[in-house]
XYZ file of C-alpha atoms in Angstrom:
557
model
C 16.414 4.286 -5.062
C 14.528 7.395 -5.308
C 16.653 9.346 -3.142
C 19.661 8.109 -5.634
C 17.782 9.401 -8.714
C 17.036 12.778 -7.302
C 20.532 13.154 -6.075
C 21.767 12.235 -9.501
C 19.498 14.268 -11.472
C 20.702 17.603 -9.365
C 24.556 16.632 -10.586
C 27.617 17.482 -8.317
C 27.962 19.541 -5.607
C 26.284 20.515 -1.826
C 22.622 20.061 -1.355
C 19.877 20.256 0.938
C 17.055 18.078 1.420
C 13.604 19.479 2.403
C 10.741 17.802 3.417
C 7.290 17.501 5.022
C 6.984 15.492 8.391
C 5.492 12.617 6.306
C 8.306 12.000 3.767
C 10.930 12.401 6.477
C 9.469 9.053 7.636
C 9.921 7.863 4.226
C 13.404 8.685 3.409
C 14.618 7.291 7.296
C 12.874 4.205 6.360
C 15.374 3.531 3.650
C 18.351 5.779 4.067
C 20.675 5.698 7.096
C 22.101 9.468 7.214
C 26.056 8.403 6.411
C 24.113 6.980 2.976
C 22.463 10.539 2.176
C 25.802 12.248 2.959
C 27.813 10.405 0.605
C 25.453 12.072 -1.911
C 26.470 15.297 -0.739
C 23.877 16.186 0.756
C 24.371 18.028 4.238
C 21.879 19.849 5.486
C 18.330 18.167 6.418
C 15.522 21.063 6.447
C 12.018 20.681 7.242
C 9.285 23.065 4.887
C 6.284 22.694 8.052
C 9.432 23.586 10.568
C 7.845 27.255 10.783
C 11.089 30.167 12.006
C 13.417 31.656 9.914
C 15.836 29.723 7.423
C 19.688 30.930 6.592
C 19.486 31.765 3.294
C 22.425 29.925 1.197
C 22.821 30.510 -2.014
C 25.931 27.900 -2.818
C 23.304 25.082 -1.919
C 21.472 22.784 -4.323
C 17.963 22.209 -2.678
C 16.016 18.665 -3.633
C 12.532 18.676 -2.399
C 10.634 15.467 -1.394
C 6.983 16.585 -0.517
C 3.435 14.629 -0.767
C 1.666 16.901 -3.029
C -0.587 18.412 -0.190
C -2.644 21.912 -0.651
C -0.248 22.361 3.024
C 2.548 21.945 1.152
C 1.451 23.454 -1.890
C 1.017 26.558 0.079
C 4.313 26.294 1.999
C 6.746 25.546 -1.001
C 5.061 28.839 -3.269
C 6.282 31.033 -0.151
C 9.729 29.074 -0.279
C 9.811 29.643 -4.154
C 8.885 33.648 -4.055
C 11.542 34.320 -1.448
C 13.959 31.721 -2.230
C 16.760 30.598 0.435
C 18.693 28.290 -2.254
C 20.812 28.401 -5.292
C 18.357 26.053 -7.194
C 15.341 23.836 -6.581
C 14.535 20.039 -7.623
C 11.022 19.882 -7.026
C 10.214 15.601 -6.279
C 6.317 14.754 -5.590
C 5.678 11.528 -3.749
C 2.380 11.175 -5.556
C -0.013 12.499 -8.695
C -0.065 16.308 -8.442
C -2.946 18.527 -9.706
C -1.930 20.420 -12.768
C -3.620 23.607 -10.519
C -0.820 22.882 -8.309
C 1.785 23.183 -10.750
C 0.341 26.589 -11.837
C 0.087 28.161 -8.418
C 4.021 26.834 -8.341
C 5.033 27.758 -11.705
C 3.407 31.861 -11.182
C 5.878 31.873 -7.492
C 8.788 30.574 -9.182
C 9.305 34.255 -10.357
C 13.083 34.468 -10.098
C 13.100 31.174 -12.017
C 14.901 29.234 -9.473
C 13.324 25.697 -10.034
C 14.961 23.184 -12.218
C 12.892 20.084 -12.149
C 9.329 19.200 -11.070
C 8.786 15.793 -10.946
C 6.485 12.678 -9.561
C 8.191 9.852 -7.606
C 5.672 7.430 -6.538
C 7.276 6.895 -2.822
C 4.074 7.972 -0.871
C 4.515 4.850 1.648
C 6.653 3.448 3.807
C 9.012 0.716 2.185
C 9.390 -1.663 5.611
C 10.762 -4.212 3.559
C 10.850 -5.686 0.021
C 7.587 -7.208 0.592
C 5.628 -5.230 2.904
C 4.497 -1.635 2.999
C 2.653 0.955 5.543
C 1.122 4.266 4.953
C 1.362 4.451 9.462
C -2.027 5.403 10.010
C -3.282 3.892 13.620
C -7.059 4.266 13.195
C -8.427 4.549 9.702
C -12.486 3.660 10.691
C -14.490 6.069 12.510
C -17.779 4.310 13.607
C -16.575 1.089 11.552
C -16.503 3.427 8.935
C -14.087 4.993 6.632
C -12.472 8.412 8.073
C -13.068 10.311 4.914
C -9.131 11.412 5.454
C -7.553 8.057 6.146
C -9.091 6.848 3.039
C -8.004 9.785 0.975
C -4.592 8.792 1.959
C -5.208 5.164 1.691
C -6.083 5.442 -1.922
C -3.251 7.827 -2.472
C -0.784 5.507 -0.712
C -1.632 2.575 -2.491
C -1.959 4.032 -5.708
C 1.827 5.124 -5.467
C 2.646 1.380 -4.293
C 1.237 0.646 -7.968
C 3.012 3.364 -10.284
C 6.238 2.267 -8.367
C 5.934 -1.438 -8.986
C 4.237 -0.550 -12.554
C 1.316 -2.636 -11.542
C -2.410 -1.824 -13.356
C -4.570 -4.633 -11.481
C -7.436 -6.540 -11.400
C -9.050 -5.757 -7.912
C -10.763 -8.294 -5.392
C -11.787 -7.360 -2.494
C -13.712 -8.668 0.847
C -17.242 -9.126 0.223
C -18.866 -8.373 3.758
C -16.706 -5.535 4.160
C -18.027 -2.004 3.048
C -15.039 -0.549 3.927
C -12.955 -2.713 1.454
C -15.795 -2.405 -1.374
C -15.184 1.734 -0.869
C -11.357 1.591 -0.857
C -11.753 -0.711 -4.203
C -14.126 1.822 -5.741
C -11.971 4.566 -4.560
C -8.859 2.798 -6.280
C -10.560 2.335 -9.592
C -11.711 5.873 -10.066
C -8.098 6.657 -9.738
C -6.665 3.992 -12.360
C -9.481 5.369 -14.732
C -9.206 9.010 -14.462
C -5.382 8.557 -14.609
C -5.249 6.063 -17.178
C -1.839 6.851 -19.180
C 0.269 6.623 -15.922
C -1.142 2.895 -15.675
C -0.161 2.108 -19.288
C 2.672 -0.597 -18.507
C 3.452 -3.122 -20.762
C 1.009 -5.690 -19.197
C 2.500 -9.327 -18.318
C 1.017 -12.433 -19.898
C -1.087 -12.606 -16.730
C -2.255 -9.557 -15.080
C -1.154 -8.504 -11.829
C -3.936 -8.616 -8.468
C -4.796 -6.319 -5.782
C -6.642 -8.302 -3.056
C -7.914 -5.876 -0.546
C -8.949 -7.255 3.159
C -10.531 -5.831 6.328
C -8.870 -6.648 10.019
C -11.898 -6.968 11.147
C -12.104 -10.660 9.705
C -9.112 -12.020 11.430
C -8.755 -10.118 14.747
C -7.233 -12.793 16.395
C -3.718 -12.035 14.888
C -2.418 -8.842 16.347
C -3.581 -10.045 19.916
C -0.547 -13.148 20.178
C 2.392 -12.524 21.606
C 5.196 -13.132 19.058
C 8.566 -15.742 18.862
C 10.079 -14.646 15.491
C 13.533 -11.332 16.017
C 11.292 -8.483 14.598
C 7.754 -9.827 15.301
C 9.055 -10.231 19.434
C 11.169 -6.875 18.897
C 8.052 -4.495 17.805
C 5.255 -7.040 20.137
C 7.570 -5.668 23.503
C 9.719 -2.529 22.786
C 7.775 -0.984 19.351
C 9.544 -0.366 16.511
C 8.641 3.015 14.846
C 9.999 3.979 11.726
C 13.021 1.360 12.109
C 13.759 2.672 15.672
C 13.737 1.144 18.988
C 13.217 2.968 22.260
C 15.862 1.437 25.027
C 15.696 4.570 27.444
C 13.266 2.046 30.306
C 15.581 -0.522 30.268
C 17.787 0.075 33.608
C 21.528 1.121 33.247
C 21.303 1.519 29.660
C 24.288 3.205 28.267
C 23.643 6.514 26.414
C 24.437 5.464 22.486
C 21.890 2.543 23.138
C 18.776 4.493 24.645
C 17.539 4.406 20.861
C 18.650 1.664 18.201
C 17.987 1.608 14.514
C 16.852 -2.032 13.415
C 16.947 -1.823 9.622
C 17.433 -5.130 7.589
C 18.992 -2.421 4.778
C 21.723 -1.442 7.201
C 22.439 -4.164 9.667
C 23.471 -7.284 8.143
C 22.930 -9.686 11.312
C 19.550 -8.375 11.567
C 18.195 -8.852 8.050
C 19.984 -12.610 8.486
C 17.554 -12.818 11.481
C 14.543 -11.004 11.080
C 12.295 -14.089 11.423
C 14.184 -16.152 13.682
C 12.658 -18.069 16.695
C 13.854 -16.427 20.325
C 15.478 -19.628 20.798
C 17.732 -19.803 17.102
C 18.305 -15.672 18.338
C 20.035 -16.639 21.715
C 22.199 -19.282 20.448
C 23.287 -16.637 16.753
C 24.024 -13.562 19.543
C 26.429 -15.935 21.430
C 27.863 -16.863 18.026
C 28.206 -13.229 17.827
C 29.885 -12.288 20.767
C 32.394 -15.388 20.548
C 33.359 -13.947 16.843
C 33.912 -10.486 18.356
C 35.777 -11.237 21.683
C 38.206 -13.154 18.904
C 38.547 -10.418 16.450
C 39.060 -8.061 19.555
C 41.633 -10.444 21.366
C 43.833 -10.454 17.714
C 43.401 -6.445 17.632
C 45.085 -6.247 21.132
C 48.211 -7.475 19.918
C 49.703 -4.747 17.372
C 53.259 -5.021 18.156
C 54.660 -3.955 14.764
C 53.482 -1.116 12.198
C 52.142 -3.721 9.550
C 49.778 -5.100 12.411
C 49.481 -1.140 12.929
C 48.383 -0.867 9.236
C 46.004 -3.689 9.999
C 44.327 -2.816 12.797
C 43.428 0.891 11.115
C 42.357 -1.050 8.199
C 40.086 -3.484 10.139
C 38.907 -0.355 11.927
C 35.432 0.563 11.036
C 33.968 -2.796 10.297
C 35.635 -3.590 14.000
C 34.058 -0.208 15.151
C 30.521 -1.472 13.374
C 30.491 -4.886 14.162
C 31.067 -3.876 18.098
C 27.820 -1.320 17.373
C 26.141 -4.323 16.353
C 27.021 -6.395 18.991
C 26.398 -4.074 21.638
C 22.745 -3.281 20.050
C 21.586 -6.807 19.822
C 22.642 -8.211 23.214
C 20.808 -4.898 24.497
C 17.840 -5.689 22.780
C 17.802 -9.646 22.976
C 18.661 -9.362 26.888
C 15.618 -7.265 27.650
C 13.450 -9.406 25.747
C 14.582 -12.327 27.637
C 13.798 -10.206 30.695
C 10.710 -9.461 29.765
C 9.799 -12.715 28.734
C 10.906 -14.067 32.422
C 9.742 -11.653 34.402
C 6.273 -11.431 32.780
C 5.625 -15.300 32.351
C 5.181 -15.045 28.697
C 5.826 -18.417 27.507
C 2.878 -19.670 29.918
C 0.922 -16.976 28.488
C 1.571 -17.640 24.570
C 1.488 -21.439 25.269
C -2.379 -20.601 26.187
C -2.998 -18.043 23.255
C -2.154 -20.532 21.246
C -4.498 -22.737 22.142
C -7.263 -20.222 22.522
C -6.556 -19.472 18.927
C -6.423 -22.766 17.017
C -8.247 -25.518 19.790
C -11.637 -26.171 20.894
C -11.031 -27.083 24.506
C -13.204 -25.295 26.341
C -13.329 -25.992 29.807
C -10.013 -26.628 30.254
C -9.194 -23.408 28.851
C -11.762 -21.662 31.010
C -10.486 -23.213 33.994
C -6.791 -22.230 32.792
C -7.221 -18.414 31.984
C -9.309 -17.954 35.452
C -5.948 -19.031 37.519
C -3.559 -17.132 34.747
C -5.937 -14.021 35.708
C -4.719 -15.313 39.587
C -1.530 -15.131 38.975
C -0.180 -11.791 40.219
C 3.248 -12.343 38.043
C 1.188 -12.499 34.395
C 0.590 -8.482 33.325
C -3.199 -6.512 33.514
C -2.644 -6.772 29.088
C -1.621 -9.980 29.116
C -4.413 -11.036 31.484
C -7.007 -9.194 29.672
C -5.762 -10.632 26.081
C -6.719 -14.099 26.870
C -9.945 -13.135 27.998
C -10.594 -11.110 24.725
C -8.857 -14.676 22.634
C -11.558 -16.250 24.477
C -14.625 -14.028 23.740
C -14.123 -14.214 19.925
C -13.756 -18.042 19.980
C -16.399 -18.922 22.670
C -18.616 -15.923 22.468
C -21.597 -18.590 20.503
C -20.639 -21.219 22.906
C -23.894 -22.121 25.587
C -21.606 -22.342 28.394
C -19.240 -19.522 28.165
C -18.392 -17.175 30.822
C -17.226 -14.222 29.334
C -19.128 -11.921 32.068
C -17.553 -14.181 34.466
C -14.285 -13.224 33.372
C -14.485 -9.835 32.558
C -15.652 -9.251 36.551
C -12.534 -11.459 37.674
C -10.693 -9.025 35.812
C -12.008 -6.139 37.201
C -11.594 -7.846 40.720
C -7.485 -8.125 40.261
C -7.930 -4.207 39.414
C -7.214 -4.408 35.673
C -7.526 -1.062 34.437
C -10.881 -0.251 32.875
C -9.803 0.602 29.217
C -8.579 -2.850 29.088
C -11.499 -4.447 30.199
C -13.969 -2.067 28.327
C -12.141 -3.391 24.762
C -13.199 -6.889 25.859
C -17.111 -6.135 24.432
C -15.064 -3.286 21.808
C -13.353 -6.071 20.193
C -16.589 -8.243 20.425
C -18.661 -5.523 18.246
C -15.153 -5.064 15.682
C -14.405 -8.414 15.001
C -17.262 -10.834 16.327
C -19.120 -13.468 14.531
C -21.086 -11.373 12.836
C -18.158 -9.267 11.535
C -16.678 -11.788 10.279
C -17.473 -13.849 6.607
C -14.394 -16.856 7.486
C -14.780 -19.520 9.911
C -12.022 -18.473 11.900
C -12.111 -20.866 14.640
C -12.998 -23.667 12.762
C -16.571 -24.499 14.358
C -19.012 -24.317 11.315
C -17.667 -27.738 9.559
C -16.365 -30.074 12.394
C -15.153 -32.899 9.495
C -13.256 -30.605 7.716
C -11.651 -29.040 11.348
C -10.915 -32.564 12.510
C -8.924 -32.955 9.093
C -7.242 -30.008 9.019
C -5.720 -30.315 12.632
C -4.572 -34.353 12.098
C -2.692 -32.815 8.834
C -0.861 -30.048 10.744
C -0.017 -32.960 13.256
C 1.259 -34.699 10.578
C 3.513 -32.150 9.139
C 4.722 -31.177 12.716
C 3.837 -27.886 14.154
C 7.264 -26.096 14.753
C 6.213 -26.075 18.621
C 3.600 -25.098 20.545
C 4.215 -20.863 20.673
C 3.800 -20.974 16.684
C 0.848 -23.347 16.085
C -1.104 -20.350 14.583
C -1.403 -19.194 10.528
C -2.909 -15.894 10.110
C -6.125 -16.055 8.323
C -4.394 -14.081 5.045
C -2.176 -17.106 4.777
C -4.969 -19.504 4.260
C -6.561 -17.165 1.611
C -3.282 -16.454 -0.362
C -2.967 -19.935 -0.566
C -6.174 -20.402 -2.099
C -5.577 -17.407 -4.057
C -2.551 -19.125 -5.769
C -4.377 -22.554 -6.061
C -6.718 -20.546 -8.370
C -9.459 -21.803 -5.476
C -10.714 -18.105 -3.816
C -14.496 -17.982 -4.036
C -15.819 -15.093 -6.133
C -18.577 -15.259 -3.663
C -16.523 -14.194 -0.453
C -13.472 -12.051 -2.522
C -15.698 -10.808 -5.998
C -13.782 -8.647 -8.676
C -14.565 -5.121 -8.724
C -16.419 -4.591 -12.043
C -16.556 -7.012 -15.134
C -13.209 -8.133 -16.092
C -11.233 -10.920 -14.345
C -8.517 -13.580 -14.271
C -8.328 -16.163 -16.314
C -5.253 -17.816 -15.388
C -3.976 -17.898 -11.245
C -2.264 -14.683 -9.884
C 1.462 -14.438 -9.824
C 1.716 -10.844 -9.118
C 0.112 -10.063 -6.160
C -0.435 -6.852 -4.076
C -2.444 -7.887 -0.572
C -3.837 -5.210 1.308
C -5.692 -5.209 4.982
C -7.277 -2.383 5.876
C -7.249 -1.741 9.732
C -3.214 -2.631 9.832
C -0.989 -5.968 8.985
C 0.997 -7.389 11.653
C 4.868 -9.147 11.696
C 3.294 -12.376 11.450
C 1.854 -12.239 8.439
C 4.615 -10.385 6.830
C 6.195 -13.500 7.575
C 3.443 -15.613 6.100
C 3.793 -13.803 3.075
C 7.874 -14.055 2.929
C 7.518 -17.800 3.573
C 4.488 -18.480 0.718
C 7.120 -16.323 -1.635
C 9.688 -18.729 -0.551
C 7.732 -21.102 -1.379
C 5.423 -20.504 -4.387
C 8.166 -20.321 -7.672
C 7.449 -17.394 -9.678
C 4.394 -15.886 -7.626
C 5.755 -12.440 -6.139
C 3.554 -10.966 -3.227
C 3.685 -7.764 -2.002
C 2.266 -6.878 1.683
C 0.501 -3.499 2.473
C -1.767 -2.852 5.854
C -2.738 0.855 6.925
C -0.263 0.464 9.543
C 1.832 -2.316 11.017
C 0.030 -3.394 14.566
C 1.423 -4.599 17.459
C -1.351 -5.170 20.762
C -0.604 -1.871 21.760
C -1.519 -0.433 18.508
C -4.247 -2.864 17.532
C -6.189 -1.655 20.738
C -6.051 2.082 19.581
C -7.293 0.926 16.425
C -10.166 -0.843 17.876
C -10.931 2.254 20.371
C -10.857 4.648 17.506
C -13.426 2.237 15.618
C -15.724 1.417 18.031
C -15.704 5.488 19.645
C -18.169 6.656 16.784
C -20.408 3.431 17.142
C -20.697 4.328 20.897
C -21.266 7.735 20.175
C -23.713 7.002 17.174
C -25.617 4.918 19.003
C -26.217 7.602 22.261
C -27.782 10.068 19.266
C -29.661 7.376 18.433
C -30.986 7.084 22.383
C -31.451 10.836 22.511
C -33.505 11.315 19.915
């Protein structure tokens, strides 16, 4: 929408776009290139790119930059030697009015139009979840002092977008979250007349959560399209590496998945793997029909037809083509690596209290030469956050019969790393269920009751338990406390949910299902970055590397 308005606001004719590495992400997130094109703009130019520019006069140039001292710097030297006709200076976030000085004394052959703010400083992954893509944000299970800079800035342009001036809650046993809060309230205070909306009869809420209380999530492997999709190939920034999987054709060594731009897709996003192989045969069957009518153009009218039916033939074979690519190497994968044996037991691990069986169970998975060194050493970390307080567990046990099939040791070193970042004593919610046995026993003959879907989705992520509460009116102030005086008085409708440390798929489908659900309650997902395992353990490395390190000073001294 931005991209419209500042294409709009520079009228007709040719333009350029020029931006930082950061909003490039931003734009791609939203805008396929044939989109930007149609609104005229043709050139794509990158102000950190370094070399020499043409210079081109005829062209209009929009710039899209977070307001950075870098960039700052970079677009003064643009604006004293100027390589455009024009300028239409867009800010993804608050500027500094020092900023617009130092701009305002290089604009000396009075070349700039426009300066404005456009609060896009995120990326839009869908219309209910956000990420500002930063794998790593804690530094000795504290805040990097950058990561939270950008945090704060990131989420503060989530709010001017969606006009939202909130109440704040935010995890009680997490210092991190108290900070970011803090953080976030200097910011609506000092910039107070950007937050004057017209508030709603009941003001809107910014919960803000730490990973580190549910770090079970990101470690299951996934059974919805894009959860399964970003779990085994990654999707970054909407794209999808292909170039490992064997005899893949050249266009398909990198796909674009966006639910803005590919209609079977968005229909499909959270789809089961079993509901995705039966729509992709669907698919094909419609295609091989529309294909077989297109061979038979006999006369010029079917001619006229066929070039017609042309580029929605062309795209829909694109499509087709892209999703039995990807939905074939899944299945492969999923063979191949034994994955359904493997969830089947995650999924235990994370919502049952069997333990020997499960013991017994993840010892012969670790046997089984078929199963992969991650997948191997996933259960074994599943098992040391549920059993880890239990008198009989063997987590050393384990960790050596891992070591004995040769798992690498950065795998088995994140076993005791994710122990320290999310363990017990990390953690203020009863995750596993173990502190109240009555209410456990209730809660699991209710979800047999209601039917789990099967057994590869019998987990909830821990955020859909508290929004839930958080709509019932029934979150304790004890565990989630306001930041400062004020407070609800009536249950949240608008609601902005943030986890620090990264969201996952899974939950962004939690929260699309309890909007589904919940009539006139709108929530909006944000997490520092969007995890997948792969991710999830960088995260946790980066975390835990300044605890380790803090606590040899401490040894030395």
């Amino acid at each position: 929408m931005y991209i419209t308005k500042m294409a709009e606001e520079s009228g007709p004719g040719m333009k350029v776009l020029l931006m930082d590495k950061q909003t490039t992400s931003i734009v791609s997130m939203v805008y396929g290139q044939s989109e930007i094109l149609q609104k005229e703009v043709y050139l794509f130019e990158r102000i950190d790119s370094g070399g020499q520019r043409e210079t081109m006069k005829h062209l209009k140039c929009i710039t899209f930059l977070r307001p950075t001292k870098e960039n700052v710097a970079l677009l003064s030297r643009e604006l004293r030697y100027p390589r455009y006709g024009v300028y239409y200076i867009y800010f993804s976030n608050i500027i500094a009015k020092a900023d617009i000085k130092t701009l305002a004394e290089s604009d000396e052959q009075e070349v700039v139009r426009e300066v404005q703010e456009f609060y896009g400083d995120f990326l839009a992954v869908s219309p209910h979840v956000f990420s500002l893509n930063i794998v790593g944000c804690a530094q000795g299970l504290v805040w990097n002092h950058t990561h939270l800079q950008r945090t704060v800035q990131g989420i503060t342009a989530v709010l001017l977008s969606l006009k939202k001036c909130p109440f704040i809650r935010y995890q009680n046993n997490s210092e991190m979250a108290k900070r970011l809060a803090e953080k976030i309230r200097e910011v609506l205070s000092k910039e107070a007349t950007l937050f004057e909306f017209r508030q709603p009869e009941v003001s809107p809420l910014l919960l803000i959560l730490d990973r580190r209380d549910d770090p079970v999530t990101p470690l299951l492997n996934q059974w919805t399209y894009q959860a399964m999709v970003h779990e085994l190939l990654t999707i970054t920034n909407n794209r999808v590496n292909l170039s490992d999987v064997p005899g893949i054709s050249k266009d398909l060594k990198e796909v674009v998945l966006s639910a803005e731009q590919d209609e079977f897709y968005a229909n499909n996003l959270y789809s089961n793997f079993g509901e995705i192989g039966q729509t992709i045969k669907e698919l094909m069957e419609e295609f091989q029909k529309k294909a077989k009518n297109h061979q038979k153009v006999e006369s010029i009218a079917d001619m006229k037809t066929f070039v017609e039916a042309y580029p929605q033939f062309k795209k829909m074979s694109g499509t087709v083509a892209k999703h039995v690519t990807v939905v074939g190497e899944l299945s492969s994968l999923v063979t191949r690596n034994q994955l359904l044996e493997v969830s089947e037991l995650e999924q235990e691990l994370a919502c049952q209290n069997e333990h020997s069986q499960q013991l017994q169970r993840i010892r012969k998975v670790i046997g089984n030469s078929k199963v992969r060194d991650v997948d191997a050493a996933r259960l074994v970390m599943l098992y040391a956050l549920h059993y880890e307080k239990h008198t009989n567990n063997d987590i050393v046990g384990l960790v050596e019969a891992l070591k004995h099939r040769g798992v690498p040791e950065h795998l088995t070193k994140l076993v005791h790393s994710i122990m320290e970042y999310g363990g017990a004593h990390a953690r203020q919610s009863d995750l596993f269920g173990t502190q109240d046995a009555v209410v456990k026993i209730t809660k699991t003959f209710f979800k047999g009751l209601s039917g789990v879907e099967n057994v590869y989705t019998q987990h909830n992520p821990l955020v859909k338990e508290t929004l839930e509460e958080l709509i019932k009116g029934k979150l304790k102030e004890t565990a989630f406390p306001y930041l400062g005086n004020g407070q609800l008085m009536k249950r949240p409708q608008d609601i902005i949910v943030f986890i620090i440390g990264g969201a996952t798929y899974e939950e962004s489908l939690a929260v699309h299902q309890l909007n589904k659900n919940n009539f006139g309650v709108r929530i909006v997902l944000g997490g520092t970055t969007i995890h997948n395992s792969n991710s999830y353990f960088e995260e946790i490395q980066q975390a835990m590397q300044g605890v380790t390190r803090r606590h040899t000073r401490m040894r030395n001294l």
